[in-house]
mmCIF file of C-alpha atoms in Angstrom:
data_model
loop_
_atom_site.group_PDB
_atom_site.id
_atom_site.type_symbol
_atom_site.label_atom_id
_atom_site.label_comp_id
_atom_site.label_asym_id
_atom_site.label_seq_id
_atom_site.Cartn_x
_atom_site.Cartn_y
_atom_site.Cartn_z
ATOM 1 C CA UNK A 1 0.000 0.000 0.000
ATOM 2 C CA UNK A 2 3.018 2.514 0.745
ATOM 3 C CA UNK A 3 4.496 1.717 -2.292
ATOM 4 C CA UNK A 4 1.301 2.373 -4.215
ATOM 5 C CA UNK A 5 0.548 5.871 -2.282
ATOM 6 C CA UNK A 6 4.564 7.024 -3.250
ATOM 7 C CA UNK A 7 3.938 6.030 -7.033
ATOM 8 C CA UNK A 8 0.467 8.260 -6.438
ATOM 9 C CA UNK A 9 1.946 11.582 -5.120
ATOM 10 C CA UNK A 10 5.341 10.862 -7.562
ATOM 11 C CA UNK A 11 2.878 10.984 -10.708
ATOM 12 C CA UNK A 12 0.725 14.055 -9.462
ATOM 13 C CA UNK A 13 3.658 15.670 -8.446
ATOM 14 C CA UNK A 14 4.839 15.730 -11.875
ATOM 15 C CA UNK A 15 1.923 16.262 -13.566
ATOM 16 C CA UNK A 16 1.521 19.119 -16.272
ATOM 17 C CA UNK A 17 -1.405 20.074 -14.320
ATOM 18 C CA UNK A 18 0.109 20.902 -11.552
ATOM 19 C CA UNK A 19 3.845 22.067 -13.158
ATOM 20 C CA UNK A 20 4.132 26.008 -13.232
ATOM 21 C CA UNK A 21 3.538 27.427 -17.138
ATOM 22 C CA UNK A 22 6.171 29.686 -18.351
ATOM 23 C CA UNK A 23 5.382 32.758 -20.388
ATOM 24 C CA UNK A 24 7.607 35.475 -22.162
ATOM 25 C CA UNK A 25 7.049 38.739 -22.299
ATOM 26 C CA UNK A 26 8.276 41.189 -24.881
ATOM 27 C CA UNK A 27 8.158 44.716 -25.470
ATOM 28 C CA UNK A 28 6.159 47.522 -23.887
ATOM 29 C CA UNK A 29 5.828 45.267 -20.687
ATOM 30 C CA UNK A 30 6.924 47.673 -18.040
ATOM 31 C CA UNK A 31 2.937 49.068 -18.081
ATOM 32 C CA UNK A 32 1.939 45.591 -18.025
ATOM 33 C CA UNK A 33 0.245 44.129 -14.742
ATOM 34 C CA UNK A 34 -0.857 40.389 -14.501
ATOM 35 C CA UNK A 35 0.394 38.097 -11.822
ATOM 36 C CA UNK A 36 -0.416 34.679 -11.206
ATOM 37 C CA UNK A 37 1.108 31.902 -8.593
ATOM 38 C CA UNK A 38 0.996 29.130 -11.417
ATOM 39 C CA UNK A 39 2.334 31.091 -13.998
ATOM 40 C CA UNK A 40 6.204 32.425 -14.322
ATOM 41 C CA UNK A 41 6.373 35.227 -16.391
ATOM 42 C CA UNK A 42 9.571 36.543 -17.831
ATOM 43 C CA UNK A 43 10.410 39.370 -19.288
ATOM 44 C CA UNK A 44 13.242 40.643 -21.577
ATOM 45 C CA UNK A 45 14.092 43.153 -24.272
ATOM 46 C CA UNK A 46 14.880 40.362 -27.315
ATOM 47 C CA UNK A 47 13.842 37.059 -28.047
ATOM 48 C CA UNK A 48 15.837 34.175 -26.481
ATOM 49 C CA UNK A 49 18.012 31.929 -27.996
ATOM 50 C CA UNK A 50 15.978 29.380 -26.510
ATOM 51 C CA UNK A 51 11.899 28.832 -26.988
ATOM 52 C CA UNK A 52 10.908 25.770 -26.173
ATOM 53 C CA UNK A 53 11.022 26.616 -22.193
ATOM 54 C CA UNK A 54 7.990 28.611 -23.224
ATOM 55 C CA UNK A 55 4.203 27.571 -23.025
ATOM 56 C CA UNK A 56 3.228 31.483 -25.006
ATOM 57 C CA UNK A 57 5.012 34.374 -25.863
ATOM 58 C CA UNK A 58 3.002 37.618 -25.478
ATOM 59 C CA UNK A 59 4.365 40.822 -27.798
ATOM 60 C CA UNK A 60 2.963 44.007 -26.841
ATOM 61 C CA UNK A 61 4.374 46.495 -29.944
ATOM 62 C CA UNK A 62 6.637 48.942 -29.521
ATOM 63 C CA UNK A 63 7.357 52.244 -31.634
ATOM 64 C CA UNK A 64 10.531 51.136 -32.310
ATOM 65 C CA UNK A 65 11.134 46.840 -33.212
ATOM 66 C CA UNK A 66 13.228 44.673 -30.818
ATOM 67 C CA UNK A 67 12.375 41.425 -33.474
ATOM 68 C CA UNK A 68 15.269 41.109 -36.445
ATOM 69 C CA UNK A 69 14.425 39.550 -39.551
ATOM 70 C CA UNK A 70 15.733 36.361 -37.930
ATOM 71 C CA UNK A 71 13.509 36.668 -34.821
ATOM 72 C CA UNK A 72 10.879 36.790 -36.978
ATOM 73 C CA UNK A 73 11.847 32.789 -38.675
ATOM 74 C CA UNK A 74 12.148 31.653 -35.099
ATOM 75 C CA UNK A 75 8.424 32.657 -34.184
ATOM 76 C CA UNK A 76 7.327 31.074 -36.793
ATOM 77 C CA UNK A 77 8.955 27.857 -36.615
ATOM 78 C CA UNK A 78 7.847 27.733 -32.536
ATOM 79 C CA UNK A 79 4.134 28.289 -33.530
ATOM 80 C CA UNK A 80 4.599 25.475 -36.369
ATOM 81 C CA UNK A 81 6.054 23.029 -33.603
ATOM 82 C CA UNK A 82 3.035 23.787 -31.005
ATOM 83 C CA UNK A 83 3.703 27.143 -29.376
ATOM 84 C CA UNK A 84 1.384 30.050 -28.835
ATOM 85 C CA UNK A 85 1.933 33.496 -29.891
ATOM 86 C CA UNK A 86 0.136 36.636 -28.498
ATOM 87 C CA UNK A 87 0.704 39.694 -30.821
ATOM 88 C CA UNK A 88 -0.646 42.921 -29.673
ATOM 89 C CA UNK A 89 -0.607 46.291 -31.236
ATOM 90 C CA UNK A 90 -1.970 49.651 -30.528
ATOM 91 C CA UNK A 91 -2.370 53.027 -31.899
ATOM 92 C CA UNK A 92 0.708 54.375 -33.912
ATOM 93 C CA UNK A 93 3.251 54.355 -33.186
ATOM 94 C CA UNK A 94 3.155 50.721 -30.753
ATOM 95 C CA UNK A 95 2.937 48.519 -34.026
ATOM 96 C CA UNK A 96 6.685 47.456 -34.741
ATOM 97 C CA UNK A 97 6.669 44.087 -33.911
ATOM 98 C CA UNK A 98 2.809 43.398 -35.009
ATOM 99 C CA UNK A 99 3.598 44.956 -37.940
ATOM 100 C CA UNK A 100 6.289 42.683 -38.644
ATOM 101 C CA UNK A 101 4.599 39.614 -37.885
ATOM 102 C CA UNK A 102 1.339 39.612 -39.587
ATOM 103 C CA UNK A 103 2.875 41.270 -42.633
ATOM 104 C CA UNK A 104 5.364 38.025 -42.768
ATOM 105 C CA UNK A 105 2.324 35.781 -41.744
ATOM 106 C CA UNK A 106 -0.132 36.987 -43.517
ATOM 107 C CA UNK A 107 0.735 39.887 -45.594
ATOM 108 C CA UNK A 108 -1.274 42.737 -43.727
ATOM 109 C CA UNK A 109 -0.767 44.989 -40.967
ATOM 110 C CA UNK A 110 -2.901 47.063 -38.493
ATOM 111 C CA UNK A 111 -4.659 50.178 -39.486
ATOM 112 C CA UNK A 112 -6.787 53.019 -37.861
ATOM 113 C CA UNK A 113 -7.189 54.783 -34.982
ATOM 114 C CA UNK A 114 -10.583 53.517 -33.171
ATOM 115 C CA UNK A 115 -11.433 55.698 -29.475
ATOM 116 C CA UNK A 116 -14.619 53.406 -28.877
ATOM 117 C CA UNK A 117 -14.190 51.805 -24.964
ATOM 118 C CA UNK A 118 -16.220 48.809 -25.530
ATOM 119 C CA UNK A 119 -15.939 45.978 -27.850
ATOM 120 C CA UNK A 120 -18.674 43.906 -29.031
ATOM 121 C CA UNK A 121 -18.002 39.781 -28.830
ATOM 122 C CA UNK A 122 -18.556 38.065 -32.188
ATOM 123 C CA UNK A 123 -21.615 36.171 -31.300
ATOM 124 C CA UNK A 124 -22.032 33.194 -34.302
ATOM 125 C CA UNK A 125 -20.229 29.957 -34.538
ATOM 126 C CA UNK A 126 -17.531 32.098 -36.442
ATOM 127 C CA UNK A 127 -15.205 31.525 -33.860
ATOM 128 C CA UNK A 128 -12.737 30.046 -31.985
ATOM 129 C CA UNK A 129 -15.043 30.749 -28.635
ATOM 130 C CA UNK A 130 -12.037 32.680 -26.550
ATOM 131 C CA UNK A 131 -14.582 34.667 -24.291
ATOM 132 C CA UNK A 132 -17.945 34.062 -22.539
ATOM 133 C CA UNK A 133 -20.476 35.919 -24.241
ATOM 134 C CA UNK A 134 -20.831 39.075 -22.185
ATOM 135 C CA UNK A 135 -22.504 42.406 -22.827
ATOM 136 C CA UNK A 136 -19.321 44.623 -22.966
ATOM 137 C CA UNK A 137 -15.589 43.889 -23.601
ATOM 138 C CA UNK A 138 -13.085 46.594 -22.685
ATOM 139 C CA UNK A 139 -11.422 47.424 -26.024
ATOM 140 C CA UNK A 140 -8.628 49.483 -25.014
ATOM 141 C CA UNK A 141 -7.601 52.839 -24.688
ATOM 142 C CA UNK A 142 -6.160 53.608 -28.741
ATOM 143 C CA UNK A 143 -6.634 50.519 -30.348
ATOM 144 C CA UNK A 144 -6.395 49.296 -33.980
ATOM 145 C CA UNK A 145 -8.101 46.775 -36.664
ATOM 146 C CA UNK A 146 -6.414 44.056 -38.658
ATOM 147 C CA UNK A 147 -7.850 43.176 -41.760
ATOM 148 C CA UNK A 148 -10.273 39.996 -41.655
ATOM 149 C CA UNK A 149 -8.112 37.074 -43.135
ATOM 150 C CA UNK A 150 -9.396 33.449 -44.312
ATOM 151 C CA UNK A 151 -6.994 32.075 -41.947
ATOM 152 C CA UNK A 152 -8.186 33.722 -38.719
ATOM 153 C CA UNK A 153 -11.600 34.179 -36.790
ATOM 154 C CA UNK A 154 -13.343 37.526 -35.269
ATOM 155 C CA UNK A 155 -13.272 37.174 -31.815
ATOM 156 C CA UNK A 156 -14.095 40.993 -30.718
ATOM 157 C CA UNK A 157 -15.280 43.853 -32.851
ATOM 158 C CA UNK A 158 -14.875 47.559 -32.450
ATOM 159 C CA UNK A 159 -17.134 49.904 -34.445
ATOM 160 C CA UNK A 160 -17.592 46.901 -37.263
ATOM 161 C CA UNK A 161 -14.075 46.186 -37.047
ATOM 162 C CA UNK A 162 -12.129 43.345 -36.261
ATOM 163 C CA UNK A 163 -10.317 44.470 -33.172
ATOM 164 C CA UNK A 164 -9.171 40.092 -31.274
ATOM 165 C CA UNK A 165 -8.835 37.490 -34.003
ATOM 166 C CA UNK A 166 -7.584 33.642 -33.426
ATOM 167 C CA UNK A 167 -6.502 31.053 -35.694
ATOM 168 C CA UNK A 168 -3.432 28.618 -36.322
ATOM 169 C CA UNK A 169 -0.201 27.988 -37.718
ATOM 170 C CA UNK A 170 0.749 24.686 -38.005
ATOM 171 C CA UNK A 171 0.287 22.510 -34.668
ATOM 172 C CA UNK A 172 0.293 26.165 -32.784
ATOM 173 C CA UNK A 173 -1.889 29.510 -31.945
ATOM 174 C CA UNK A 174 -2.146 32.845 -32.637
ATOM 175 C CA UNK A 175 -3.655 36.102 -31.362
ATOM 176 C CA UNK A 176 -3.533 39.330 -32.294
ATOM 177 C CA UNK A 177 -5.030 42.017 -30.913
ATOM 178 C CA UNK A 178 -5.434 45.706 -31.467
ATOM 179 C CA UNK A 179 -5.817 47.039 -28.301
ATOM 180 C CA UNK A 180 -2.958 46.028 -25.409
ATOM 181 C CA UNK A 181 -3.765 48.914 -23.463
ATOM 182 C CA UNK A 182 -6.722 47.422 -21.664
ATOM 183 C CA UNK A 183 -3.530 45.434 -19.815
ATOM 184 C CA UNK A 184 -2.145 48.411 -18.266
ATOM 185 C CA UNK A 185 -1.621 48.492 -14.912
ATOM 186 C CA UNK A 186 -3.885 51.413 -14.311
ATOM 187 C CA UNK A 187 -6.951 48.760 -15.791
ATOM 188 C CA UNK A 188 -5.597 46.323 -14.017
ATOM 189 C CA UNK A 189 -9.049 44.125 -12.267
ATOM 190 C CA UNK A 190 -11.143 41.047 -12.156
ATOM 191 C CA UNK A 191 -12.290 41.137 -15.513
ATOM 192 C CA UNK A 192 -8.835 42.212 -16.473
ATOM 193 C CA UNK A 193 -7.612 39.429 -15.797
ATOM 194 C CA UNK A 194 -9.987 36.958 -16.756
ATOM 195 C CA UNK A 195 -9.404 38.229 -20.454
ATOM 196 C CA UNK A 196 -5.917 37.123 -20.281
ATOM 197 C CA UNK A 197 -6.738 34.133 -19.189
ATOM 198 C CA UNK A 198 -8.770 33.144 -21.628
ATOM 199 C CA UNK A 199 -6.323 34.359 -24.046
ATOM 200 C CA UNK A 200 -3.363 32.141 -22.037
ATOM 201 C CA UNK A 201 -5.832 29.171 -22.207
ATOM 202 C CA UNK A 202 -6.634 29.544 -25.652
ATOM 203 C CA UNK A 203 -2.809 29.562 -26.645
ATOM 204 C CA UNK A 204 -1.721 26.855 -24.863
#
């Protein structure tokens, strides 16, 4: 019986489920706020040489890039081998790195200029179901669109404009999302929180 009650707490002990997930950070993270016991976050000013330690990598543009045309080959081939990749832009000029990403991804970029608080949760079976259906979404402070793309699905809209979309790239995630801001420290709550969540979930 001892033997069998080791073997339990030596398999549960090394369980995924109860290992901590590790997360990078990059860019404009020193507004960030999000804090979690299970979760390490790190963050640093370029891309490791190493990303496999990582469960997601969360980008939050800057006006000026951190990602070299390299960088850029090394995202990609983590999402193709299972990894999850948060790319968040905002108003000109915090675009750099999205703007390198989905134009090497998918060959568009993030446009506009949107001042509209609340974002409306794309409510058909268009989706890859990120959020609860809820009757307001905070948008962000000066967020952005990216063009719809056959390869991703609407998750959020802001004044008819895709503001969260989801999809895949080979056995990994994406998101990108046009307005960071609402991660700031000085939004920093509940609900906050729960959105990143979801987005965490979602990616890995």
């Amino acid at each position: 019986m001892k033997y069998l009650i080791a073997f339990t707490f030596l398999f549960f002990s090394n369980s995924p489920c109860h290992s901590q997930q590790k997360i990078l950070f990059l860019g404009n993270t020193s507004s960030i706020c999000f804090e979690k016991d299970s979760i390490e976050i790190v963050k640093t000013d370029k891309l490791p040489d190493s990303l496999t330690i990582y469960q997601a990598i969360f980008i939050f543009s800057t006006a000026e890039s951190i990602l070299s045309s390299s960088d850029i080959v090394r995202i990609k081939n983590y999402l193709e081998k299972g990894g999850g990749l948060y790319c968040g832009a905002e108003n000109w000029p915090l675009q750099a790195e999205s703007r390198q990403i989905t134009l090497a991804f998918y060959a568009k970029e993030s446009w506009g200029n949107f001042d509209q608080n609340e974002g409306i949760i794309q409510s058909e079976n268009t989706k890859n179901n990120l959020f609860e259906k809820s009757d307001t979404f905070p948008a962000g402070l000066t967020t952005v669109a990216f063009p719809m793309d056959y390869r991703l699905k609407v998750e959020v809209w802001v004044d008819d404009q895709p503001l969260i979309q989801s999809g895949e790239i080979g056995l990994g995630k994406i998101v990108i999302d046009g307005g960071y801001s609402r991660f700031y420290c000085v939004n920093h709550d509940a609900e906050i929180d729960g959105i990143f969540m979801a987005i965490l979930r979602y990616l890995v």
